[in-house]
């Protein structure tokens, strides 16, 4: 093994590319294996394949540091598997990319010598690293895993929108080692990467590491569904406001402030898929998961609360123009995978409304899903022009800058439904405003009637 070790990242999707450039920008010799030729070319030309803050700058720096994407697996000391694990129809995860990456990697290691380490970063159900990846790598490489070749499950916790930051400053490292030596090798690498900012480390078995990742996402989703459930009650209790309730419980450090922002529900490429996979793991083990069921159930109905609010304020939505601000599943990303905006738009269209939408980054991706069903505006002001109602779906910072004047001078009907609590209702006097988790009795009081 060279010092510092050389790295190959297997799969340049979200986690793979962000991980690759984070390592390469710190001076490590990194290459990326990717089977999609178009992606390889685009990355090597310095253009990231998706939007993520800081990514373009880091990619440029990485390419200068010798990072290269390739359809071949470049020999390295440490291989990180970062391929996708999409949902199957039954809710379980499809391991075809894990299998093919393990196969390709095993093949490429057949004639190599020296001690190598393989790190499973993809989110995989318990047992996958040892029972699926290890036998394939072993069979294809002719090397004994745990002896000639190390294998560690090391789940990734980066968030879209802050992926680079999370990758460079993680709060913990979960090292699921099959044997001590592999864990030591990976920790040595992380020691060189993070130096005096070494995060907290938990060393455990691969199965526990795999479970930690699922339990982590499921717990956070439960926290959000919980506050969304409380928000729904707040809306019915005169004078109640979920923001205040969330602040009040969040200061209890046993609960914590994070992930208590009530909204129209959670989406994205990870939580929905991971919760379905976890649910399948429970079912397959014959264990009930009522909390998981409730977390998913709350999330199923949550987006439609916004449509209900629009109907309450406007009556029949048939023929009404509704502006939807925000299409990505959260701010600072162009990702619309399982975004709740798509479900809200679907429901609005079913009600006969005409939708005009705007998002600072996700227009192209939304267009691929929604096609000609809605109108695409080039700015938030254009989206609200002549609208009967404006629904805030994603808390992009630029939406918060829209002031009462923008609404007054552009909208036909002054109705704002704030799905993300972007506005201070006291500054929207004269407008009809409804928000997640805010009782309208209070709104009436603040706005002085109407
Ligand atoms: C999530 C986890 O936070 C990461 O740790 C994990 O690595 C990642 O999944 C993954 O498994 O790959 P991400 O999907 O990027 O990251 O998004 P989050 O920031 O966790 O948000 C998830 C959803 O919950 C979003 O739709 C967001 O709008 C919503 N949310 C989040 C709320 O509605 N309220 C909150 O208080 C927090």
Short mmCIF file of C-alpha atoms and ligand atoms in Angstrom, two decimals:
data_model
loop_
_atom_site.label_atom_id
_atom_site.label_comp_id
_atom_site.label_asym_id
_atom_site.label_seq_id
_atom_site.Cartn_x
_atom_site.Cartn_y
_atom_site.Cartn_z
CA UNK A 1 0.00 0.00 0.00
CA UNK A 2 1.36 3.40 -0.97
CA UNK A 3 1.44 6.23 1.52
CA UNK A 4 -0.89 8.10 1.21
CA UNK A 5 -3.05 5.35 -0.30
CA UNK A 6 -4.44 5.65 -3.82
CA UNK A 7 -8.22 5.49 -4.17
CA UNK A 8 -10.70 4.21 -6.76
CA UNK A 9 -14.34 5.15 -6.41
CA UNK A 10 -16.71 2.61 -7.98
CA UNK A 11 -19.76 4.47 -9.33
CA UNK A 12 -19.85 8.24 -9.89
CA UNK A 13 -23.42 9.01 -8.86
CA UNK A 14 -24.27 11.43 -6.08
CA UNK A 15 -22.29 9.86 -3.26
CA UNK A 16 -19.49 8.64 -5.56
CA UNK A 17 -18.70 11.93 -7.27
CA UNK A 18 -18.97 14.01 -4.09
CA UNK A 19 -16.74 11.54 -2.24
CA UNK A 20 -14.24 11.40 -5.12
CA UNK A 21 -13.78 15.17 -5.37
CA UNK A 22 -13.67 15.58 -1.59
CA UNK A 23 -10.77 13.10 -1.39
CA UNK A 24 -9.02 14.35 -4.55
CA UNK A 25 -9.28 18.00 -3.54
CA UNK A 26 -7.32 17.06 -0.40
CA UNK A 27 -4.46 15.80 -2.56
CA UNK A 28 -5.21 12.06 -2.69
CA UNK A 29 -4.65 10.19 -5.94
CA UNK A 30 -8.23 9.33 -6.91
CA UNK A 31 -9.84 7.78 -9.96
CA UNK A 32 -13.51 7.07 -10.57
CA UNK A 33 -14.96 3.99 -12.28
CA UNK A 34 -18.21 4.69 -14.09
CA UNK A 35 -19.93 2.55 -16.73
CA UNK A 36 -21.92 5.44 -18.26
CA UNK A 37 -19.74 6.86 -21.02
CA UNK A 38 -21.64 10.16 -21.17
CA UNK A 39 -21.05 10.73 -17.44
CA UNK A 40 -17.35 9.88 -17.78
CA UNK A 41 -16.90 12.42 -20.58
CA UNK A 42 -18.86 15.13 -18.82
CA UNK A 43 -16.98 14.70 -15.54
CA UNK A 44 -13.59 14.69 -17.26
CA UNK A 45 -14.55 17.90 -19.05
CA UNK A 46 -15.02 19.51 -15.64
CA UNK A 47 -18.79 19.63 -15.57
CA UNK A 48 -20.60 17.89 -12.72
CA UNK A 49 -23.53 15.66 -13.72
CA UNK A 50 -25.86 17.24 -11.12
CA UNK A 51 -26.12 20.45 -9.14
CA UNK A 52 -24.52 20.52 -5.71
CA UNK A 53 -23.01 23.56 -3.95
CA UNK A 54 -19.17 23.68 -4.28
CA UNK A 55 -19.10 20.63 -6.52
CA UNK A 56 -17.99 22.34 -9.76
CA UNK A 57 -15.14 24.15 -7.99
CA UNK A 58 -13.96 20.99 -6.28
CA UNK A 59 -14.24 18.96 -9.47
CA UNK A 60 -12.01 21.48 -11.26
CA UNK A 61 -9.46 21.33 -8.43
CA UNK A 62 -9.62 17.53 -8.40
CA UNK A 63 -8.99 17.26 -12.15
CA UNK A 64 -5.95 19.51 -11.67
CA UNK A 65 -4.82 17.14 -8.89
CA UNK A 66 -4.98 14.20 -11.32
CA UNK A 67 -8.51 12.91 -10.68
CA UNK A 68 -9.87 11.05 -13.67
CA UNK A 69 -13.16 9.31 -14.43
CA UNK A 70 -12.87 6.14 -16.47
CA UNK A 71 -14.78 3.14 -17.78
CA UNK A 72 -11.86 1.04 -16.59
CA UNK A 73 -11.09 0.24 -12.97
CA UNK A 74 -7.79 1.90 -12.15
CA UNK A 75 -5.61 -0.09 -9.71
CA UNK A 76 -5.68 1.43 -6.23
CA UNK A 77 -4.98 0.65 -2.59
CA UNK A 78 -8.54 1.34 -1.44
CA UNK A 79 -11.73 0.84 -3.49
CA UNK A 80 -14.93 2.52 -2.36
CA UNK A 81 -18.17 1.01 -3.72
CA UNK A 82 -20.66 3.87 -4.11
CA UNK A 83 -23.19 2.46 -6.56
CA UNK A 84 -26.94 3.06 -6.28
CA UNK A 85 -29.33 0.67 -4.52
CA UNK A 86 -32.73 1.49 -6.08
CA UNK A 87 -36.07 0.16 -4.85
CA UNK A 88 -37.58 -3.00 -6.31
CA UNK A 89 -41.34 -3.28 -6.87
CA UNK A 90 -41.71 -5.13 -3.52
CA UNK A 91 -39.97 -2.30 -1.60
CA UNK A 92 -36.72 -4.21 -1.09
CA UNK A 93 -33.52 -2.93 -2.67
CA UNK A 94 -32.22 -3.99 -6.02
CA UNK A 95 -28.63 -5.17 -5.57
CA UNK A 96 -27.83 -5.47 -9.26
CA UNK A 97 -25.33 -2.57 -9.19
CA UNK A 98 -23.69 -3.85 -6.00
CA UNK A 99 -23.35 -7.24 -7.66
CA UNK A 100 -21.97 -5.90 -10.93
CA UNK A 101 -19.51 -3.55 -9.17
CA UNK A 102 -18.34 -6.44 -6.94
CA UNK A 103 -17.98 -8.63 -10.02
CA UNK A 104 -16.05 -6.02 -12.04
CA UNK A 105 -13.84 -5.18 -9.07
CA UNK A 106 -13.14 -8.84 -8.30
CA UNK A 107 -12.14 -9.42 -11.93
CA UNK A 108 -9.79 -6.45 -11.93
CA UNK A 109 -8.11 -7.69 -8.74
CA UNK A 110 -7.50 -11.19 -10.11
CA UNK A 111 -3.95 -10.52 -11.28
CA UNK A 112 -3.00 -7.87 -8.76
CA UNK A 113 -0.79 -8.36 -5.78
CA UNK A 114 -0.35 -6.44 -2.56
CA UNK A 115 -2.97 -5.94 0.11
CA UNK A 116 -6.07 -4.07 -0.93
CA UNK A 117 -9.11 -2.83 0.86
CA UNK A 118 -12.70 -2.69 -0.43
CA UNK A 119 -15.10 -0.33 1.33
CA UNK A 120 -18.88 -0.62 0.94
CA UNK A 121 -20.31 2.89 1.09
CA UNK A 122 -23.58 2.17 -0.70
CA UNK A 123 -26.65 1.89 1.53
CA UNK A 124 -27.27 -1.85 1.69
CA UNK A 125 -29.57 -4.03 3.78
CA UNK A 126 -28.05 -5.99 6.68
CA UNK A 127 -25.87 -8.84 5.52
CA UNK A 128 -25.19 -7.55 1.99
CA UNK A 129 -21.49 -6.75 2.48
CA UNK A 130 -20.66 -10.17 3.90
CA UNK A 131 -23.23 -12.33 2.12
CA UNK A 132 -23.48 -10.69 -1.31
CA UNK A 133 -20.41 -8.56 -2.05
CA UNK A 134 -17.76 -10.71 -0.33
CA UNK A 135 -18.53 -14.02 -2.13
CA UNK A 136 -18.63 -12.30 -5.55
CA UNK A 137 -15.37 -10.41 -4.99
CA UNK A 138 -13.77 -13.56 -3.62
CA UNK A 139 -14.92 -15.77 -6.52
CA UNK A 140 -13.92 -13.27 -9.21
CA UNK A 141 -10.57 -12.25 -7.72
CA UNK A 142 -9.48 -15.66 -6.49
CA UNK A 143 -8.45 -13.93 -3.25
CA UNK A 144 -9.66 -14.70 0.24
CA UNK A 145 -11.66 -11.84 1.74
CA UNK A 146 -10.40 -11.16 5.25
CA UNK A 147 -6.96 -12.54 4.39
CA UNK A 148 -5.67 -11.38 0.98
CA UNK A 149 -8.26 -8.66 0.71
CA UNK A 150 -9.95 -6.44 3.30
CA UNK A 151 -13.65 -5.58 3.27
CA UNK A 152 -15.37 -2.94 5.42
CA UNK A 153 -18.95 -1.63 5.49
CA UNK A 154 -18.62 2.11 5.98
CA UNK A 155 -22.01 3.80 5.37
CA UNK A 156 -22.21 7.35 4.13
CA UNK A 157 -24.29 10.04 5.87
CA UNK A 158 -23.86 13.01 3.52
CA UNK A 159 -26.91 15.09 2.69
CA UNK A 160 -27.76 16.48 -0.71
CA UNK A 161 -27.28 20.23 -0.74
CA UNK A 162 -24.40 20.01 1.76
CA UNK A 163 -22.70 16.89 0.41
CA UNK A 164 -19.19 18.37 0.11
CA UNK A 165 -19.30 19.94 3.53
CA UNK A 166 -20.61 16.67 5.05
CA UNK A 167 -17.99 14.65 3.22
CA UNK A 168 -15.14 16.84 4.44
CA UNK A 169 -16.48 17.24 7.97
CA UNK A 170 -18.54 14.18 8.91
CA UNK A 171 -19.75 13.92 12.50
CA UNK A 172 -18.92 10.22 12.79
CA UNK A 173 -17.33 7.30 11.02
CA UNK A 174 -18.99 3.91 11.22
CA UNK A 175 -16.45 1.19 10.51
CA UNK A 176 -18.09 -2.21 10.00
CA UNK A 177 -15.01 -4.42 9.79
CA UNK A 178 -14.81 -8.11 9.00
CA UNK A 179 -11.42 -8.17 10.74
CA UNK A 180 -9.40 -5.65 12.71
CA UNK A 181 -6.65 -5.07 10.14
CA UNK A 182 -9.08 -3.79 7.47
CA UNK A 183 -10.63 -1.37 9.96
CA UNK A 184 -7.14 -0.13 10.92
CA UNK A 185 -6.26 0.47 7.25
CA UNK A 186 -9.43 2.48 6.65
CA UNK A 187 -8.94 4.47 9.85
CA UNK A 188 -5.35 5.27 8.84
CA UNK A 189 -6.67 6.66 5.58
CA UNK A 190 -9.31 8.76 7.36
CA UNK A 191 -6.65 9.91 9.83
CA UNK A 192 -4.62 11.33 6.93
CA UNK A 193 -7.72 12.88 5.40
CA UNK A 194 -9.22 14.52 8.48
CA UNK A 195 -6.01 15.03 10.53
CA UNK A 196 -6.80 16.94 13.70
CA UNK A 197 -10.50 17.05 12.82
CA UNK A 198 -11.00 13.32 13.12
CA UNK A 199 -14.72 12.61 13.70
CA UNK A 200 -16.04 10.25 16.33
CA UNK A 201 -15.39 6.62 15.36
CA UNK A 202 -17.53 3.55 16.02
CA UNK A 203 -15.95 0.22 15.15
CA UNK A 204 -18.36 -2.65 14.76
CA UNK A 205 -19.40 -5.53 12.49
CA UNK A 206 -20.57 -5.00 8.88
CA UNK A 207 -24.14 -5.98 9.80
CA UNK A 208 -24.35 -3.38 12.56
CA UNK A 209 -22.85 -0.74 10.27
CA UNK A 210 -25.46 -1.51 7.61
CA UNK A 211 -28.25 -1.36 10.20
CA UNK A 212 -26.98 1.94 11.62
CA UNK A 213 -27.44 3.62 8.27
CA UNK A 214 -31.07 2.47 7.93
CA UNK A 215 -31.94 3.17 11.55
CA UNK A 216 -30.39 6.63 11.23
CA UNK A 217 -32.49 7.61 8.21
CA UNK A 218 -35.63 6.03 9.66
CA UNK A 219 -35.19 7.85 12.97
CA UNK A 220 -34.77 11.22 11.25
CA UNK A 221 -37.79 10.58 9.01
CA UNK A 222 -39.77 9.64 12.14
CA UNK A 223 -38.75 12.92 13.76
CA UNK A 224 -40.00 14.87 10.74
CA UNK A 225 -43.24 12.87 10.49
CA UNK A 226 -43.76 13.39 14.22
CA UNK A 227 -43.51 17.17 13.97
CA UNK A 228 -45.70 17.11 10.86
CA UNK A 229 -48.33 15.22 12.86
CA UNK A 230 -48.10 17.84 15.63
CA UNK A 231 -48.34 20.55 12.93
CA UNK A 232 -51.63 19.07 11.78
CA UNK A 233 -53.02 19.34 15.29
CA UNK A 234 -51.66 22.89 15.67
CA UNK A 235 -53.61 23.91 12.59
CA UNK A 236 -56.84 22.97 14.39
CA UNK A 237 -56.07 24.46 17.80
CA UNK A 238 -56.89 28.19 18.04
CA UNK A 239 -53.71 30.25 18.31
CA UNK A 240 -51.32 27.30 17.96
CA UNK A 241 -48.08 27.47 16.00
CA UNK A 242 -45.91 24.39 15.39
CA UNK A 243 -42.78 26.53 14.99
CA UNK A 244 -43.04 27.62 18.60
CA UNK A 245 -43.85 24.10 19.76
CA UNK A 246 -40.85 22.72 17.82
CA UNK A 247 -38.54 25.35 19.36
CA UNK A 248 -39.89 24.54 22.80
CA UNK A 249 -39.26 20.82 22.54
CA UNK A 250 -36.03 21.21 20.54
CA UNK A 251 -34.27 23.06 23.38
CA UNK A 252 -34.60 19.88 25.41
CA UNK A 253 -31.22 18.44 24.51
CA UNK A 254 -32.64 14.92 24.72
CA UNK A 255 -34.72 15.89 21.66
CA UNK A 256 -32.61 18.51 19.85
CA UNK A 257 -33.61 21.22 17.35
CA UNK A 258 -32.54 19.45 14.15
CA UNK A 259 -35.12 17.90 11.84
CA UNK A 260 -38.10 19.49 13.55
CA UNK A 261 -39.12 21.73 10.67
CA UNK A 262 -42.71 20.89 9.85
CA UNK A 263 -43.56 20.88 6.16
CA UNK A 264 -45.39 19.14 3.34
CA UNK A 265 -43.57 15.84 3.95
CA UNK A 266 -40.20 14.36 3.17
CA UNK A 267 -38.89 13.04 -0.13
CA UNK A 268 -35.65 12.58 -2.01
CA UNK A 269 -33.59 9.73 -3.36
CA UNK A 270 -32.82 8.20 0.05
CA UNK A 271 -35.49 8.29 2.76
CA UNK A 272 -38.46 6.91 0.79
CA UNK A 273 -36.32 4.12 -0.69
CA UNK A 274 -34.54 3.36 2.58
CA UNK A 275 -37.71 3.27 4.65
CA UNK A 276 -39.33 0.92 2.16
CA UNK A 277 -36.24 -1.31 2.28
CA UNK A 278 -36.22 -1.29 6.08
CA UNK A 279 -39.91 -2.11 6.15
CA UNK A 280 -39.23 -5.07 3.83
CA UNK A 281 -36.40 -6.23 6.12
CA UNK A 282 -38.85 -6.15 9.07
CA UNK A 283 -41.48 -8.09 7.11
CA UNK A 284 -38.96 -10.67 5.96
CA UNK A 285 -37.85 -11.14 9.56
CA UNK A 286 -41.45 -11.48 10.73
CA UNK A 287 -41.10 -8.45 13.03
CA UNK A 288 -43.74 -5.72 13.21
CA UNK A 289 -42.69 -2.12 12.63
CA UNK A 290 -45.63 0.07 13.76
CA UNK A 291 -43.53 3.21 14.20
CA UNK A 292 -42.09 2.88 10.71
CA UNK A 293 -45.59 2.29 9.34
CA UNK A 294 -46.89 5.43 11.06
CA UNK A 295 -43.91 7.50 9.85
CA UNK A 296 -44.64 6.51 6.27
CA UNK A 297 -48.40 6.90 6.69
CA UNK A 298 -48.10 10.49 7.97
CA UNK A 299 -45.88 11.24 4.99
CA UNK A 300 -48.38 9.82 2.52
CA UNK A 301 -51.10 12.28 3.44
CA UNK A 302 -48.99 15.31 4.42
CA UNK A 303 -48.56 16.86 0.93
CA UNK A 304 -52.32 16.95 0.39
CA UNK A 305 -52.77 19.29 3.38
CA UNK A 306 -51.53 22.07 1.09
CA UNK A 307 -54.10 21.24 -1.57
CA UNK A 308 -56.81 21.16 1.13
CA UNK A 309 -55.66 24.59 2.31
CA UNK A 310 -55.88 25.92 -1.26
CA UNK A 311 -59.42 24.56 -1.57
CA UNK A 312 -60.41 26.09 1.75
CA UNK A 313 -59.20 29.52 0.67
CA UNK A 314 -60.21 29.45 -2.99
CA UNK A 315 -63.13 27.05 -3.14
CA UNK A 316 -63.20 24.96 -6.30
CA UNK A 317 -59.74 24.83 -7.92
CA UNK A 318 -61.08 24.12 -11.39
CA UNK A 319 -59.57 26.60 -13.83
CA UNK A 320 -57.69 28.42 -11.04
CA UNK A 321 -54.06 29.39 -11.64
CA UNK A 322 -51.77 28.02 -8.97
CA UNK A 323 -48.12 29.02 -8.76
CA UNK A 324 -45.88 26.37 -7.23
CA UNK A 325 -42.57 27.70 -5.96
CA UNK A 326 -39.98 24.98 -5.43
CA UNK A 327 -39.80 21.61 -7.17
CA UNK A 328 -36.66 20.00 -5.73
CA UNK A 329 -37.21 17.79 -2.66
CA UNK A 330 -35.20 20.28 -0.59
CA UNK A 331 -33.23 23.47 -1.26
CA UNK A 332 -29.75 23.60 -2.83
CA UNK A 333 -30.26 20.57 -5.05
CA UNK A 334 -31.77 19.94 -8.49
CA UNK A 335 -33.04 16.52 -7.38
CA UNK A 336 -36.78 15.91 -7.80
CA UNK A 337 -36.72 12.19 -6.99
CA UNK A 338 -39.79 11.45 -4.84
CA UNK A 339 -40.15 15.21 -4.26
CA UNK A 340 -43.45 16.04 -2.56
CA UNK A 341 -43.90 18.92 -5.04
CA UNK A 342 -44.69 16.34 -7.72
CA UNK A 343 -47.47 14.84 -5.62
CA UNK A 344 -48.94 18.26 -4.85
CA UNK A 345 -48.83 19.22 -8.52
CA UNK A 346 -50.50 15.91 -9.46
CA UNK A 347 -53.31 16.59 -6.98
CA UNK A 348 -53.74 20.19 -8.19
CA UNK A 349 -54.00 19.00 -11.79
CA UNK A 350 -56.56 16.38 -10.73
CA UNK A 351 -58.61 19.21 -9.23
CA UNK A 352 -58.52 20.98 -12.60
CA UNK A 353 -56.08 23.75 -11.58
CA UNK A 354 -53.57 25.27 -14.01
CA UNK A 355 -50.09 25.09 -12.54
CA UNK A 356 -47.17 27.35 -13.27
CA UNK A 357 -43.97 26.37 -11.47
CA UNK A 358 -40.53 27.72 -10.77
CA UNK A 359 -37.43 26.30 -9.11
CA UNK A 360 -33.95 27.86 -9.07
CA UNK A 361 -32.22 24.57 -10.03
CA UNK A 362 -34.66 21.74 -10.72
CA UNK A 363 -36.61 22.96 -13.77
CA UNK A 364 -34.91 20.60 -16.19
CA UNK A 365 -35.37 17.55 -13.99
CA UNK A 366 -39.00 18.46 -13.26
CA UNK A 367 -39.71 18.89 -16.96
CA UNK A 368 -38.45 15.33 -17.55
CA UNK A 369 -41.14 14.06 -15.16
CA UNK A 370 -44.03 16.47 -15.74
CA UNK A 371 -43.56 17.26 -19.45
CA UNK A 372 -46.24 19.53 -20.86
CA UNK A 373 -48.68 19.15 -17.95
CA UNK A 374 -47.68 22.45 -16.34
CA UNK A 375 -46.22 25.82 -17.37
CA UNK A 376 -42.58 26.49 -16.50
CA UNK A 377 -41.75 30.03 -15.39
CA UNK A 378 -38.30 31.57 -15.64
CA UNK A 379 -38.53 33.29 -12.24
CA UNK A 380 -40.67 33.24 -9.13
CA UNK A 381 -42.23 36.57 -10.15
CA UNK A 382 -43.18 35.15 -13.54
CA UNK A 383 -44.67 32.08 -11.82
CA UNK A 384 -46.98 34.14 -9.59
CA UNK A 385 -48.13 36.45 -12.41
CA UNK A 386 -51.95 36.45 -12.54
CA UNK A 387 -52.03 33.50 -10.12
CA UNK A 388 -55.00 32.85 -7.86
CA UNK A 389 -52.79 31.17 -5.30
CA UNK A 390 -49.10 30.65 -4.58
CA UNK A 391 -47.86 27.50 -2.82
CA UNK A 392 -44.34 27.41 -1.35
CA UNK A 393 -43.06 23.85 -1.66
CA UNK A 394 -39.29 24.22 -1.07
CA UNK A 395 -37.56 26.69 1.23
CA UNK A 396 -35.08 28.07 -1.33
CA UNK A 397 -33.71 31.26 0.21
CA UNK A 398 -34.75 33.37 -2.80
CA UNK A 399 -38.45 32.66 -2.13
CA UNK A 400 -38.12 34.31 1.27
CA UNK A 401 -37.08 37.49 -0.52
CA UNK A 402 -40.43 37.83 -2.28
CA UNK A 403 -42.14 40.67 -0.44
CA UNK A 404 -45.82 41.65 -0.10
CA UNK A 405 -45.32 44.11 -2.98
CA UNK A 406 -44.28 41.30 -5.34
CA UNK A 407 -47.42 39.36 -4.47
CA UNK A 408 -49.66 42.44 -4.66
CA UNK A 409 -48.40 43.67 -8.00
CA UNK A 410 -48.39 40.27 -9.71
CA UNK A 411 -51.08 37.98 -8.34
CA UNK A 412 -54.73 38.04 -9.29
CA UNK A 413 -55.86 36.74 -5.90
CA UNK A 414 -53.70 37.35 -2.84
CA UNK A 415 -53.58 33.80 -1.48
CA UNK A 416 -50.29 32.39 -0.22
CA UNK A 417 -49.95 28.86 1.18
CA UNK A 418 -46.65 28.50 2.92
CA UNK A 419 -45.63 24.85 2.99
CA UNK A 420 -42.23 25.59 4.50
CA UNK A 421 -42.87 28.51 6.86
CA UNK A 422 -40.79 30.88 4.76
CA UNK A 423 -42.81 34.03 5.55
CA UNK A 424 -43.56 36.03 8.62
CA UNK A 425 -47.36 36.38 8.42
CA UNK A 426 -47.27 39.74 10.21
CA UNK A 427 -45.52 41.18 7.14
CA UNK A 428 -48.20 39.98 4.71
CA UNK A 429 -51.06 42.20 5.85
CA UNK A 430 -54.10 42.21 3.61
CA UNK A 431 -53.26 38.82 2.14
CA UNK A 432 -54.91 35.50 2.75
CA UNK A 433 -52.16 33.35 4.18
CA UNK A 434 -52.21 29.77 5.40
CA UNK A 435 -49.20 27.84 6.61
CA UNK A 436 -48.31 24.35 7.76
CA UNK A 437 -48.81 24.10 11.51
CA UNK A 438 -50.23 27.60 11.98
CA UNK A 439 -53.79 28.01 13.17
CA UNK A 440 -55.72 30.46 11.06
CA UNK A 441 -57.37 31.96 14.11
CA UNK A 442 -53.94 33.30 14.96
CA UNK A 443 -53.40 34.40 11.38
CA UNK A 444 -56.67 36.33 11.52
CA UNK A 445 -55.54 37.94 14.75
CA UNK A 446 -52.12 38.91 13.38
CA UNK A 447 -53.43 40.12 10.05
CA UNK A 448 -56.24 42.05 11.70
CA UNK A 449 -59.10 40.12 10.12
CA UNK A 450 -59.94 38.92 6.64
C1 LIG B 1 -30.64 12.04 4.09
C2 LIG B 1 -29.86 12.00 5.43
O1 LIG B 1 -30.05 13.24 6.13
C3 LIG B 1 -28.36 11.79 5.17
O2 LIG B 1 -27.67 11.67 6.42
C4 LIG B 1 -28.17 10.50 4.38
O3 LIG B 1 -26.81 10.28 4.05
C5 LIG B 1 -28.97 10.59 3.08
O4 LIG B 1 -30.38 10.82 3.39
C6 LIG B 1 -28.81 9.30 2.34
O5 LIG B 1 -29.23 8.26 2.84
O6 LIG B 1 -28.12 9.28 1.31
P1 LIG B 1 -31.04 13.88 2.20
O7 LIG B 1 -31.93 12.88 1.55
O8 LIG B 1 -30.06 14.62 1.37
O9 LIG B 1 -30.19 13.16 3.38
O10 LIG B 1 -31.99 14.98 2.86
P2 LIG B 1 -32.38 15.49 4.32
O11 LIG B 1 -31.73 16.78 4.56
O12 LIG B 1 -32.18 14.45 5.32
O13 LIG B 1 -33.94 15.75 4.11
C7 LIG B 1 -34.83 14.69 3.77
C8 LIG B 1 -36.23 15.22 3.58
O14 LIG B 1 -36.79 15.64 4.83
C9 LIG B 1 -36.35 16.44 2.67
O15 LIG B 1 -37.48 16.30 1.85
C10 LIG B 1 -36.51 17.61 3.63
O16 LIG B 1 -37.22 18.69 3.07
C11 LIG B 1 -37.30 16.96 4.74
N1 LIG B 1 -37.11 17.62 6.06
C12 LIG B 1 -35.92 17.56 6.69
C13 LIG B 1 -38.20 18.26 6.66
O17 LIG B 1 -39.30 18.31 6.09
N2 LIG B 1 -38.01 18.84 7.88
C14 LIG B 1 -36.81 18.81 8.54
O18 LIG B 1 -36.72 19.35 9.66
C15 LIG B 1 -35.74 18.16 7.92
#
